[in-house]
């Protein structure tokens, strides 16, 4: 676990670890980059590969995975994960909607396997099996049932599900049409192949010598994923990795470590009845409790340990704590340590920038260290407010003539290509009002 208040040097600590791990001959790590700070032009080195979740400008293209663009096909979602996105459980017709949806999805999965003549696999699948299926066909069948009329004693009458699926169909249509969710629902022919998942897992889980890019460190940029489904999406990636590792024979398992940056956003202590977030959280709880048996480990990174799930934190064997000023956050670290070591946390609020307290199996004794400056730097440097306000500098930089308002407004309104987005990130220190 790596914790520290904002500005304490936490990102530099992570960068230094990544920098050193990348040099190992068979490194295998995956970093969840929530804000894009590890995906800039300065954060590049041998052994590091950058991936990103597809944005709307990527939709409809082929060979995305080869080019470092990740789509997460809807058919990777379990039955419960799909319902968490689509179902309104307060709807009185929810039982009918779930029953019909599961039935039609399962039929479409079997139909897909029939189409590629995989009869042996067809007999062993379940509703949760990661098998492609035609969601558009499922939607058409649901609409037909929602509008169905059947013969009656005095002419036609409403079918058994007539009008009972309307809200579910509307929600499914809205999700499929939402370009922000195109990485889930608007797929190319590449993502609808049965062997796509194997290629996806190789790209994410291959070590330094197995990965096509010879990169042991894979950084996935989630910065353009809508915040309301971020826990579900990251949980999906973690679940696929854990399941794939679990089904790999032991002699071929290669240990992998998941770096969970900003963990309080998707491994929270408290969930406000959000089914999607709860499903993602369960995945990380399971990895924390069972992952060691299959060679999957977590590095939990957060500036607010008090907001991170206690079950996950309780399984952490090593702690790197930079400065923590909040008493509640200090208390979390103190409670996770043995009683005879609780006193060492007294130094947490007075640690300097880049200074850390290390406690755990990796250190014989609690150790106070100063972390070396990384060669590759994340885009997390503090904006120098007083310096910027005090110095004259170039006045055109802050005027409309310098392009700040025009660039920011255009960037907020339209879909950006990856190259344009990179230019915006590079110039964020000048244009960001936050």
Coordinates of C-alpha atoms in Angstrom, one line a residue:
X1 CA 0.0 0.0 0.0
X2 CA 1.3 3.5 -0.9
X3 CA -0.5 6.4 0.8
X4 CA 0.2 10.1 1.2
X5 CA -1.6 13.4 1.1
X6 CA -1.8 15.3 -2.1
X7 CA 1.6 17.0 -2.8
X8 CA 3.5 14.6 -0.6
X9 CA 5.4 12.9 -3.4
X10 CA 3.1 9.8 -3.8
X11 CA 3.1 9.9 -7.6
X12 CA 6.9 10.2 -7.7
X13 CA 7.1 7.2 -5.4
X14 CA 5.0 5.2 -7.7
X15 CA 7.0 6.4 -10.7
X16 CA 10.3 5.4 -9.0
X17 CA 8.9 1.9 -8.4
X18 CA 7.7 1.6 -12.0
X19 CA 11.0 2.8 -13.2
X20 CA 12.9 0.1 -11.3
X21 CA 10.5 -2.7 -12.0
X22 CA 10.6 -2.0 -15.7
X23 CA 14.3 -3.0 -15.7
X24 CA 13.7 -6.5 -14.4
X25 CA 14.0 -9.3 -17.0
X26 CA 10.5 -10.8 -16.4
X27 CA 8.6 -7.9 -14.9
X28 CA 4.8 -8.1 -15.0
X29 CA 2.7 -5.1 -13.7
X30 CA -0.4 -3.3 -14.8
X31 CA -1.0 0.3 -13.6
X32 CA -4.5 1.7 -13.6
X33 CA -4.0 5.4 -14.6
X34 CA -7.1 7.2 -13.6
X35 CA -6.2 10.8 -14.5
X36 CA -3.7 10.2 -17.3
X37 CA -0.7 11.5 -15.2
X38 CA 1.4 8.4 -16.0
X39 CA 0.5 8.5 -19.8
X40 CA 2.3 11.7 -20.8
X41 CA 5.2 12.1 -23.1
X42 CA 7.7 12.2 -20.2
X43 CA 6.6 8.9 -18.8
X44 CA 8.3 6.7 -21.3
X45 CA 11.1 4.2 -21.0
X46 CA 12.2 0.7 -22.2
X47 CA 9.9 -1.9 -20.7
X48 CA 6.9 0.4 -20.4
X49 CA 3.9 0.1 -22.7
X50 CA 1.0 2.6 -22.8
X51 CA -2.5 1.6 -23.4
X52 CA -5.7 3.6 -23.2
X53 CA -9.5 2.9 -23.2
X54 CA -11.0 3.8 -26.5
X55 CA -12.7 7.2 -26.8
X56 CA -15.4 8.1 -29.4
X57 CA -12.9 9.1 -32.0
X58 CA -11.5 5.5 -32.0
X59 CA -14.8 3.8 -32.8
X60 CA -15.2 1.8 -36.0
X61 CA -11.5 1.3 -36.5
X62 CA -9.7 -2.1 -36.8
X63 CA -6.6 -3.5 -35.1
X64 CA -7.2 -1.3 -32.1
X65 CA -5.5 -3.6 -29.6
X66 CA -2.3 -3.8 -31.7
X67 CA -2.2 0.0 -31.6
X68 CA -2.6 0.2 -27.8
X69 CA -6.3 1.1 -27.9
X70 CA -8.4 -1.1 -25.6
X71 CA -12.1 -1.8 -26.1
X72 CA -13.9 -3.9 -23.4
X73 CA -16.7 -5.8 -25.2
X74 CA -20.0 -6.0 -23.5
X75 CA -19.8 -9.8 -23.7
X76 CA -17.0 -9.8 -21.1
X77 CA -19.5 -8.5 -18.6
X78 CA -21.2 -11.0 -16.4
X79 CA -25.0 -11.3 -16.2
X80 CA -25.0 -9.3 -12.9
X81 CA -22.7 -6.6 -14.3
X82 CA -24.9 -6.1 -17.3
X83 CA -28.0 -5.8 -15.1
X84 CA -26.2 -3.3 -12.8
X85 CA -25.9 -1.0 -15.8
X86 CA -29.4 -1.6 -17.3
X87 CA -31.9 -2.6 -14.7
X88 CA -34.0 -0.3 -12.5
X89 CA -34.7 -2.6 -9.6
X90 CA -37.5 -0.3 -8.4
X91 CA -39.5 -1.2 -11.6
X92 CA -42.3 -3.6 -10.8
X93 CA -41.5 -5.5 -14.0
X94 CA -37.8 -6.0 -13.1
X95 CA -38.2 -9.8 -12.5
X96 CA -39.7 -10.3 -16.0
X97 CA -37.0 -8.1 -17.5
X98 CA -34.1 -10.1 -15.9
X99 CA -35.7 -13.4 -16.8
X100 CA -36.1 -12.6 -20.4
X101 CA -32.7 -10.9 -20.7
X102 CA -30.9 -13.8 -19.3
X103 CA -32.8 -16.2 -21.5
X104 CA -32.2 -14.3 -24.7
X105 CA -28.5 -13.6 -24.0
X106 CA -27.8 -17.3 -23.3
X107 CA -29.6 -18.2 -26.6
X108 CA -27.5 -15.7 -28.5
X109 CA -24.3 -17.1 -27.1
X110 CA -25.3 -20.6 -28.1
X111 CA -26.3 -19.3 -31.5
X112 CA -22.8 -17.6 -31.9
X113 CA -21.1 -20.9 -31.1
X114 CA -23.4 -22.7 -33.6
X115 CA -22.3 -20.2 -36.2
X116 CA -18.6 -21.0 -35.7
X117 CA -19.3 -24.8 -35.2
X118 CA -18.1 -25.0 -31.6
X119 CA -20.4 -27.7 -30.5
X120 CA -18.2 -29.0 -27.7
X121 CA -17.9 -25.6 -26.1
X122 CA -21.6 -24.9 -26.5
X123 CA -22.5 -27.7 -24.0
X124 CA -20.3 -26.3 -21.2
X125 CA -21.1 -22.5 -21.2
X126 CA -23.2 -20.6 -18.7
X127 CA -24.8 -17.2 -18.9
X128 CA -21.5 -15.7 -17.5
X129 CA -19.2 -17.4 -20.0
X130 CA -17.1 -14.8 -22.0
X131 CA -18.6 -15.7 -25.3
X132 CA -19.5 -13.1 -28.0
X133 CA -23.2 -12.6 -28.7
X134 CA -25.3 -10.2 -30.8
X135 CA -26.7 -7.6 -28.4
X136 CA -28.6 -5.9 -31.3
X137 CA -30.5 -9.1 -31.9
X138 CA -31.3 -9.4 -28.1
X139 CA -32.6 -5.8 -28.3
X140 CA -34.8 -6.6 -31.3
X141 CA -36.3 -9.7 -29.6
X142 CA -37.0 -7.6 -26.4
X143 CA -38.8 -5.0 -28.5
X144 CA -40.9 -7.7 -30.3
X145 CA -42.0 -9.1 -26.9
X146 CA -42.7 -5.6 -25.6
X147 CA -45.0 -4.9 -28.5
X148 CA -46.4 -8.4 -29.1
X149 CA -50.1 -8.9 -29.7
X150 CA -51.6 -12.4 -29.5
X151 CA -54.9 -13.9 -30.6
X152 CA -57.7 -13.5 -28.1
X153 CA -61.4 -14.6 -27.8
X154 CA -62.5 -11.3 -29.4
X155 CA -59.5 -10.5 -31.6
X156 CA -56.0 -9.5 -30.7
X157 CA -54.9 -8.8 -27.2
X158 CA -51.7 -7.7 -25.5
X159 CA -49.1 -10.4 -25.2
X160 CA -47.8 -11.6 -21.8
X161 CA -44.9 -9.1 -21.8
X162 CA -46.6 -6.3 -23.7
X163 CA -45.5 -3.0 -22.2
X164 CA -43.6 -4.6 -19.4
X165 CA -40.2 -4.3 -21.0
X166 CA -40.4 -0.7 -22.3
X167 CA -38.2 1.0 -19.7
X168 CA -35.6 -1.8 -19.9
X169 CA -35.5 -1.5 -23.7
X170 CA -35.1 2.3 -23.5
X171 CA -32.2 2.0 -21.1
X172 CA -30.5 -0.6 -23.3
X173 CA -30.9 1.5 -26.4
X174 CA -29.5 4.6 -24.6
X175 CA -26.5 2.7 -23.4
X176 CA -25.8 1.3 -26.8
X177 CA -26.1 4.7 -28.5
X178 CA -24.0 6.6 -25.9
X179 CA -20.6 7.3 -27.6
X180 CA -19.0 7.7 -24.2
X181 CA -19.7 3.9 -23.7
X182 CA -18.6 3.0 -27.3
X183 CA -15.7 1.0 -25.9
X184 CA -18.3 -1.4 -24.4
X185 CA -21.1 -1.4 -27.0
X186 CA -19.9 -0.1 -30.4
X187 CA -17.5 -2.9 -31.4
X188 CA -15.7 -3.8 -34.6
X189 CA -15.5 -7.3 -36.1
X190 CA -12.2 -7.8 -34.3
X191 CA -13.8 -7.7 -30.8
X192 CA -16.5 -10.1 -31.8
X193 CA -14.1 -13.0 -32.4
X194 CA -14.0 -15.8 -29.8
X195 CA -10.2 -15.7 -29.5
X196 CA -10.1 -11.9 -28.9
X197 CA -10.0 -12.4 -25.2
X198 CA -6.8 -14.4 -25.4
X199 CA -5.1 -11.6 -27.4
X200 CA -6.4 -9.1 -24.9
X201 CA -5.1 -11.0 -21.9
X202 CA -1.7 -11.5 -23.6
X203 CA -1.4 -7.8 -24.2
X204 CA -2.3 -7.0 -20.5
X205 CA -0.7 -10.0 -18.7
X206 CA 2.4 -10.9 -20.8
X207 CA 5.7 -10.4 -18.9
X208 CA 8.7 -8.6 -20.3
X209 CA 9.6 -11.5 -22.6
X210 CA 6.0 -12.6 -23.4
X211 CA 4.5 -9.3 -24.2
X212 CA 4.5 -8.4 -28.0
X213 CA 6.1 -5.0 -27.1
X214 CA 8.6 -6.6 -24.7
X215 CA 7.2 -4.4 -22.0
X216 CA 6.7 -5.7 -18.5
X217 CA 4.9 -2.6 -17.3
X218 CA 1.5 -1.9 -18.9
X219 CA -0.2 1.4 -18.1
X220 CA -3.9 1.7 -19.0
X221 CA -5.2 5.3 -19.2
X222 CA -8.8 5.3 -17.9
X223 CA -9.1 9.1 -17.8
X224 CA -11.9 9.3 -20.5
X225 CA -14.1 6.6 -18.9
X226 CA -17.3 8.1 -17.4
X227 CA -16.9 8.4 -13.6
X228 CA -20.3 6.7 -13.0
X229 CA -19.1 3.4 -14.5
X230 CA -15.4 3.7 -13.6
X231 CA -15.6 1.2 -10.7
X232 CA -17.4 -1.4 -12.9
X233 CA -15.0 -1.0 -15.8
X234 CA -11.8 -1.3 -13.7
X235 CA -13.4 -4.1 -11.8
X236 CA -14.1 -5.8 -15.1
X237 CA -10.4 -5.6 -16.2
X238 CA -9.3 -6.9 -12.7
X239 CA -11.8 -9.8 -12.8
X240 CA -10.7 -10.9 -16.3
X241 CA -7.1 -10.9 -15.2
X242 CA -7.8 -12.8 -12.0
X243 CA -10.1 -15.4 -13.8
X244 CA -7.6 -15.9 -16.6
X245 CA -4.8 -16.4 -14.1
X246 CA -7.0 -18.7 -12.0
X247 CA -7.7 -21.0 -15.1
X248 CA -4.1 -21.1 -16.2
X249 CA -2.3 -24.3 -15.1
X250 CA 0.1 -23.6 -12.2
X251 CA 3.3 -24.3 -14.2
X252 CA 2.4 -21.6 -16.7
X253 CA 1.2 -18.9 -14.2
X254 CA 3.4 -15.8 -14.3
X255 CA 2.9 -13.5 -11.3
X256 CA 1.3 -10.1 -12.0
X257 CA 0.8 -7.1 -9.9
X258 CA -2.0 -4.5 -10.3
X259 CA -1.1 -1.0 -9.3
X260 CA -4.4 0.6 -8.3
X261 CA -3.9 4.4 -8.4
X262 CA -6.6 6.6 -6.8
X263 CA -8.0 3.4 -5.2
X264 CA -10.5 5.2 -3.1
X265 CA -12.5 5.9 -6.3
X266 CA -13.2 2.2 -7.1
X267 CA -12.2 0.3 -3.9
X268 CA -14.3 2.4 -1.5
X269 CA -15.0 1.8 2.1
X270 CA -18.6 3.0 1.7
X271 CA -21.0 2.3 -1.2
X272 CA -24.2 4.2 -1.5
X273 CA -26.3 1.3 -2.9
X274 CA -24.6 1.4 -6.2
X275 CA -24.8 -2.1 -7.7
X276 CA -22.1 -1.4 -10.3
X277 CA -19.6 -0.2 -7.8
X278 CA -20.4 -3.0 -5.4
X279 CA -19.6 -5.6 -8.1
X280 CA -16.3 -4.0 -8.9
X281 CA -15.4 -3.8 -5.2
X282 CA -16.1 -7.6 -4.7
X283 CA -13.6 -8.4 -7.4
X284 CA -10.8 -6.5 -5.6
X285 CA -11.8 -8.0 -2.2
X286 CA -11.5 -11.4 -3.7
X287 CA -8.1 -10.6 -5.3
X288 CA -6.9 -9.2 -1.9
X289 CA -7.9 -12.4 -0.1
X290 CA -7.2 -15.1 -2.7
X291 CA -4.9 -13.6 -5.3
X292 CA -1.6 -14.8 -3.7
X293 CA -2.6 -18.4 -4.6
X294 CA -2.8 -17.6 -8.2
X295 CA 0.0 -15.0 -8.5
X296 CA -2.1 -11.9 -8.5
X297 CA -1.2 -9.1 -6.1
X298 CA -2.4 -5.5 -5.5
X299 CA -0.6 -2.2 -4.8
X300 CA -3.2 0.1 -3.3
X301 CA -2.4 3.7 -3.9
X302 CA -4.5 6.5 -2.4
X303 CA -4.3 9.9 -0.8
X304 CA -7.2 9.0 1.5
X305 CA -6.7 5.6 3.1
X306 CA -9.7 6.3 5.3
X307 CA -11.9 6.0 2.2
X308 CA -10.4 2.7 1.0
X309 CA -12.1 -0.6 1.7
X310 CA -10.9 -2.1 5.0
X311 CA -11.0 -5.7 3.8
X312 CA -8.5 -4.9 1.0
X313 CA -6.3 -2.8 3.3
X314 CA -6.2 -5.6 6.0
X315 CA -4.5 -7.9 3.5
X316 CA -1.7 -5.5 2.7
X317 CA 1.7 -6.8 4.0
X318 CA 3.8 -3.7 3.3
X319 CA 3.1 0.0 3.8
X320 CA 4.8 3.0 2.2
X321 CA 3.3 6.1 3.9
X322 CA 4.3 9.5 2.8
X323 CA 3.1 12.6 4.7
X324 CA -0.5 12.2 6.1
X325 CA -2.0 15.3 7.8
X326 CA -5.5 14.0 8.4
X327 CA -6.0 12.3 11.7
X328 CA -8.5 9.9 10.3
X329 CA -6.0 8.7 7.7
X330 CA -3.3 8.4 10.2
X331 CA -5.6 6.3 12.4
X332 CA -6.2 3.8 9.5
X333 CA -2.4 3.2 9.1
X334 CA -2.0 3.0 12.9
X335 CA -4.7 0.4 13.2
X336 CA -3.2 -1.8 10.5
X337 CA 0.1 -2.1 12.3
X338 CA 0.9 -4.3 15.3
X339 CA 0.5 -2.7 18.7
X340 CA 4.2 -2.5 19.3
X341 CA 4.7 -0.5 16.1
X342 CA 1.8 1.9 16.4
X343 CA 4.0 4.7 17.8
X344 CA 6.0 5.0 14.6
X345 CA 3.1 6.7 12.9
X346 CA 3.7 9.8 15.0
X347 CA 6.0 11.0 12.3
X348 CA 3.5 10.9 9.5
X349 CA 2.3 14.5 9.7
X350 CA 5.8 15.9 9.7
X351 CA 7.4 14.0 6.8
X352 CA 8.9 16.1 4.1
X353 CA 8.0 15.9 0.4
X354 CA 9.3 12.6 -1.0
X355 CA 10.0 11.3 2.5
X356 CA 8.3 8.0 3.5
X357 CA 7.9 5.6 6.3
X358 CA 8.2 1.9 5.2
X359 CA 6.8 -0.8 7.4
X360 CA 6.1 -4.5 6.6
X361 CA 7.5 -7.8 5.5
X362 CA 9.9 -6.0 3.0
X363 CA 11.7 -4.2 5.9
X364 CA 13.2 -5.8 9.0
X365 CA 12.4 -2.6 11.0
X366 CA 10.2 0.4 10.4
X367 CA 12.4 2.6 8.1
X368 CA 12.2 6.3 7.3
X369 CA 13.6 6.9 3.8
X370 CA 14.0 9.7 1.3
X371 CA 12.8 8.5 -2.1
X372 CA 15.1 9.3 -5.1
X373 CA 13.7 11.5 -7.8
X374 CA 12.5 9.4 -10.7
X375 CA 14.0 9.8 -14.2
X376 CA 10.6 9.4 -15.8
X377 CA 8.1 11.8 -14.2
X378 CA 4.4 11.7 -14.0
X379 CA 2.3 14.8 -14.8
X380 CA 1.4 15.5 -11.2
X381 CA 3.6 18.5 -10.3
X382 CA 1.9 21.1 -8.1
X383 CA 1.1 24.3 -10.0
X384 CA 3.1 27.1 -8.5
X385 CA 0.3 29.5 -7.7
X386 CA 2.3 32.3 -6.0
X387 CA 5.0 32.2 -8.6
X388 CA 2.5 32.4 -11.5
X389 CA 0.6 35.2 -9.7
X390 CA 3.7 37.2 -8.7
X391 CA 5.7 37.2 -12.0
X392 CA 4.8 39.2 -15.0
X393 CA 5.7 36.5 -17.6
X394 CA 4.2 36.5 -21.0
X395 CA 0.8 38.4 -20.8
X396 CA -0.5 36.9 -24.0
X397 CA -0.4 33.5 -22.4
X398 CA -3.4 34.4 -20.2
X399 CA -5.4 36.3 -22.8
X400 CA -7.8 35.0 -25.4
X401 CA -5.3 36.0 -28.0
X402 CA -3.0 33.3 -26.4
X403 CA -5.7 30.7 -27.1
X404 CA -6.5 29.6 -23.6
X405 CA -10.2 30.1 -23.7
X406 CA -10.6 29.0 -27.3
X407 CA -8.5 25.8 -26.7
X408 CA -10.2 24.9 -23.5
X409 CA -13.7 25.5 -24.8
X410 CA -13.1 23.5 -28.0
X411 CA -11.6 20.7 -26.0
X412 CA -14.6 20.5 -23.7
X413 CA -17.1 20.5 -26.6
X414 CA -15.7 18.0 -29.1
X415 CA -14.2 14.5 -29.2
X416 CA -10.5 14.7 -29.2
X417 CA -8.1 12.4 -31.0
X418 CA -5.4 10.8 -29.0
X419 CA -2.7 13.2 -30.5
X420 CA -4.8 16.3 -29.7
X421 CA -5.4 15.0 -26.2
X422 CA -1.7 14.5 -25.7
X423 CA -1.1 18.1 -26.7
X424 CA -3.7 19.3 -24.2
X425 CA -2.1 17.2 -21.4
X426 CA 1.3 18.7 -22.1
X427 CA -0.1 22.2 -21.9
X428 CA -2.3 21.6 -18.9
X429 CA 0.1 23.4 -16.5
X430 CA -0.7 26.6 -18.3
X431 CA -4.3 26.3 -19.2
X432 CA -5.9 24.4 -16.3
X433 CA -8.1 26.6 -14.1
X434 CA -8.3 24.0 -11.4

